[in-house]
């Protein structure tokens, strides 16, 4: 009707999925990400998880825990399950997907790689470590989910720039694989992995900071023209994650 509208500037977008039963993640699932760290291409999907309490909105803040000094970014394509299934055949797997959204698999690398017995969970699941959004784009509206440009910028400086063509295991293969172990239910979120360009594997490594504590190495000033979703802030580093056809999320570190 056009009669019930709220100005975008006056609205806060929440995550399109707020409290899923499961947040399932995939590691080492881009060829270029394996290459940047000298890792072998996995023969089977490497699965880990985040707790649903890690989910944040598409423009919410990322809270920098005092427990880490190695906060990193990972732009990821996320698939949202729309139909319950177990032991799903790969050929029917997309029928179980409602749609797709953008995710940032925020990671505390010290906890992921050296602490907690090198189990990844704690380093991946601090509160606010899974920004999602800006919306779920239905499966039918995405021409080819395996041919989308995927990018991440920090303070306007491009850090990740790849394509979902470089996924090692595509969405149907991942849905089928995970359903061998657990029942997938509507609302479950599946993060499909990140491409090359994360901070920990740069030389020297670059990590996200709260403003006033050193900065991430990203530049400011004229580069703000490239980051329309994130206006300049006196808070921490700004991380923008975007995927072609799906949209952009932008989160500040506080």
XYZ file of C-alpha atoms in Angstrom:
254
model
C 0.000 0.000 0.000
C 2.948 2.320 0.551
C 1.260 3.603 3.717
C 3.334 1.774 6.316
C 6.919 2.708 5.669
C 9.821 3.403 8.006
C 12.787 5.480 6.806
C 15.798 3.223 6.346
C 17.928 5.518 8.493
C 15.457 5.092 11.364
C 15.404 1.290 11.235
C 17.817 -1.273 12.609
C 17.988 -4.422 10.490
C 18.242 -7.617 12.501
C 19.871 -10.794 11.259
C 17.500 -12.556 8.831
C 17.833 -15.703 10.973
C 18.068 -14.881 14.649
C 18.002 -18.123 16.619
C 18.629 -21.160 14.405
C 18.963 -24.619 15.836
C 22.393 -24.966 14.227
C 25.118 -22.779 12.713
C 27.284 -25.147 10.680
C 30.587 -23.962 9.200
C 33.060 -25.289 6.662
C 36.820 -24.763 6.799
C 39.363 -24.783 3.955
C 36.704 -24.710 1.247
C 38.267 -22.332 -1.298
C 41.233 -23.326 -3.445
C 42.849 -19.902 -3.005
C 42.422 -20.023 0.795
C 44.200 -23.390 0.907
C 46.970 -21.967 -1.267
C 47.568 -18.879 0.871
C 48.309 -21.027 3.934
C 50.072 -23.913 2.202
C 47.348 -26.397 3.131
C 46.358 -29.446 1.131
C 42.937 -29.377 -0.515
C 40.655 -31.452 1.739
C 39.246 -34.709 0.404
C 36.124 -34.298 2.540
C 34.438 -31.151 3.917
C 35.975 -29.904 7.151
C 33.022 -29.167 9.449
C 32.903 -27.110 12.636
C 30.248 -24.941 14.264
C 29.359 -21.701 15.946
C 26.748 -21.302 18.656
C 23.614 -19.389 17.556
C 24.423 -16.774 20.217
C 27.272 -15.605 17.957
C 24.792 -14.205 15.404
C 24.654 -10.434 14.976
C 22.746 -8.161 12.619
C 24.114 -6.990 9.264
C 25.146 -3.578 10.641
C 25.624 -4.417 14.322
C 28.935 -3.981 16.118
C 31.503 -6.755 16.497
C 32.584 -6.803 20.145
C 36.354 -7.270 20.433
C 36.890 -9.678 23.350
C 39.560 -8.791 25.876
C 40.639 -12.431 25.660
C 42.087 -12.142 22.138
C 44.636 -9.987 20.335
C 44.158 -11.713 16.969
C 40.686 -10.796 15.703
C 40.211 -11.672 12.033
C 37.594 -11.460 9.266
C 36.181 -14.079 6.859
C 33.528 -13.180 4.293
C 31.351 -16.210 3.543
C 28.367 -17.304 1.507
C 25.731 -18.666 3.894
C 22.937 -21.042 2.876
C 19.741 -21.125 4.947
C 17.909 -24.440 5.159
C 14.205 -24.351 4.321
C 13.199 -28.031 4.288
C 13.910 -30.727 6.843
C 16.091 -33.611 5.728
C 18.497 -36.382 6.661
C 20.667 -38.419 4.274
C 19.847 -35.978 1.500
C 20.993 -36.913 -1.982
C 23.279 -34.344 -3.579
C 21.010 -34.128 -6.615
C 18.094 -33.030 -4.406
C 20.095 -30.961 -1.934
C 19.203 -27.515 -3.290
C 15.521 -28.330 -2.786
C 16.289 -28.158 0.950
C 17.786 -24.645 0.711
C 15.500 -21.655 1.230
C 18.046 -19.105 0.094
C 21.361 -17.384 0.689
C 22.813 -14.509 2.690
C 26.151 -12.888 3.528
C 28.110 -13.890 6.637
C 31.299 -12.837 8.381
C 32.928 -15.751 10.192
C 34.754 -13.547 12.710
C 37.622 -15.496 14.265
C 39.948 -15.156 17.253
C 42.990 -16.796 15.696
C 44.933 -17.338 18.915
C 42.051 -19.350 20.368
C 41.439 -21.138 17.076
C 45.020 -22.115 16.302
C 46.925 -22.377 19.583
C 44.588 -22.537 22.566
C 41.751 -24.820 23.737
C 43.602 -27.868 22.411
C 43.388 -26.335 18.905
C 39.695 -27.078 18.820
C 38.207 -24.313 16.683
C 34.938 -23.771 18.538
C 35.882 -21.153 21.144
C 37.853 -19.050 18.684
C 34.844 -18.929 16.372
C 31.910 -18.441 18.693
C 32.342 -15.381 20.914
C 29.201 -13.255 20.982
C 28.809 -11.142 17.788
C 31.207 -13.399 15.822
C 28.613 -14.197 13.120
C 27.142 -11.091 11.471
C 24.467 -12.131 8.926
C 22.387 -10.324 6.330
C 21.229 -8.028 5.007
C 18.432 -10.422 3.934
C 17.788 -13.948 2.709
C 17.747 -13.982 -1.088
C 15.630 -16.948 -2.180
C 17.293 -19.727 -4.126
C 15.186 -19.068 -7.217
C 16.324 -15.435 -7.341
C 20.045 -16.296 -7.591
C 21.006 -17.220 -11.178
C 24.076 -19.273 -10.177
C 25.194 -19.400 -6.558
C 28.483 -20.944 -7.701
C 29.411 -17.918 -9.818
C 29.179 -14.914 -7.494
C 31.859 -12.363 -6.688
C 32.700 -12.397 -2.962
C 34.676 -9.589 -1.311
C 35.711 -8.127 2.039
C 37.128 -4.665 2.811
C 38.573 -3.290 6.044
C 38.411 0.492 6.424
C 37.866 0.709 2.677
C 40.911 -1.385 1.779
C 40.087 -4.517 -0.194
C 41.290 -7.627 1.645
C 39.387 -10.489 -0.015
C 38.275 -10.574 -3.647
C 37.315 -13.912 -5.143
C 34.409 -15.877 -6.601
C 32.264 -18.732 -5.397
C 33.538 -20.523 -8.521
C 36.555 -21.368 -6.377
C 34.583 -23.347 -3.789
C 36.023 -26.825 -3.340
C 32.703 -28.306 -2.217
C 29.600 -26.559 -3.555
C 26.366 -26.020 -1.680
C 24.669 -29.299 -2.790
C 27.704 -31.346 -1.767
C 27.861 -29.635 1.630
C 24.156 -30.066 2.360
C 24.346 -33.745 1.430
C 27.512 -34.274 3.486
C 26.272 -32.585 6.659
C 22.933 -34.422 6.450
C 24.805 -37.715 6.787
C 25.514 -36.790 10.405
C 22.671 -34.519 11.563
C 19.108 -33.751 10.580
C 18.914 -30.379 8.878
C 15.871 -28.327 9.857
C 14.381 -25.066 8.556
C 16.383 -22.099 9.764
C 19.708 -23.913 10.086
C 22.531 -21.767 8.713
C 25.417 -23.251 6.713
C 28.510 -21.064 6.254
C 30.384 -22.373 3.234
C 33.948 -21.158 3.816
C 36.077 -18.111 3.017
C 38.427 -17.257 0.146
C 42.011 -16.000 0.370
C 42.862 -12.690 1.987
C 42.273 -13.177 5.712
C 44.473 -11.251 8.113
C 46.329 -14.050 9.826
C 48.077 -15.254 6.668
C 49.297 -11.830 5.548
C 52.945 -10.883 5.930
C 52.965 -9.373 8.461
C 49.613 -10.516 9.879
C 46.859 -7.903 10.171
C 44.206 -8.072 12.882
C 41.137 -6.004 13.672
C 41.445 -3.352 16.362
C 39.305 -1.014 18.398
C 40.059 2.603 17.404
C 42.889 4.037 19.441
C 44.619 0.662 19.839
C 46.693 0.711 16.686
C 44.353 0.111 13.764
C 44.330 -2.824 11.376
C 46.571 -1.268 8.755
C 43.646 -0.285 6.541
C 43.616 3.276 5.215
C 40.932 5.911 5.580
C 40.083 9.242 3.943
C 39.174 9.037 0.260
C 38.646 5.279 0.448
C 35.403 5.866 2.340
C 33.745 6.416 -1.014
C 33.992 2.664 -1.566
C 32.218 1.750 1.659
C 28.748 3.315 1.499
C 27.316 0.970 4.124
C 29.841 2.053 6.762
C 30.141 5.794 7.451
C 33.318 7.007 9.199
C 33.353 6.225 12.875
C 35.387 7.040 15.954
C 34.953 3.448 17.037
C 37.000 0.556 15.710
C 37.858 -0.891 12.336
C 34.986 -1.271 9.871
C 34.587 -4.561 8.035
C 32.430 -4.703 4.916
C 31.492 -8.086 3.443
C 29.652 -8.277 0.139
C 28.501 -10.963 -2.265
C 27.146 -10.293 -5.718
C 23.337 -10.657 -5.914
C 23.072 -10.998 -2.113
C 24.077 -7.591 -0.780
C 26.441 -6.068 1.763
C 26.928 -6.174 5.515
C 29.148 -3.794 7.446
C 30.195 -4.087 11.077
C 32.360 -1.939 13.336
C 34.717 -3.321 15.955
C 34.075 -1.976 19.451
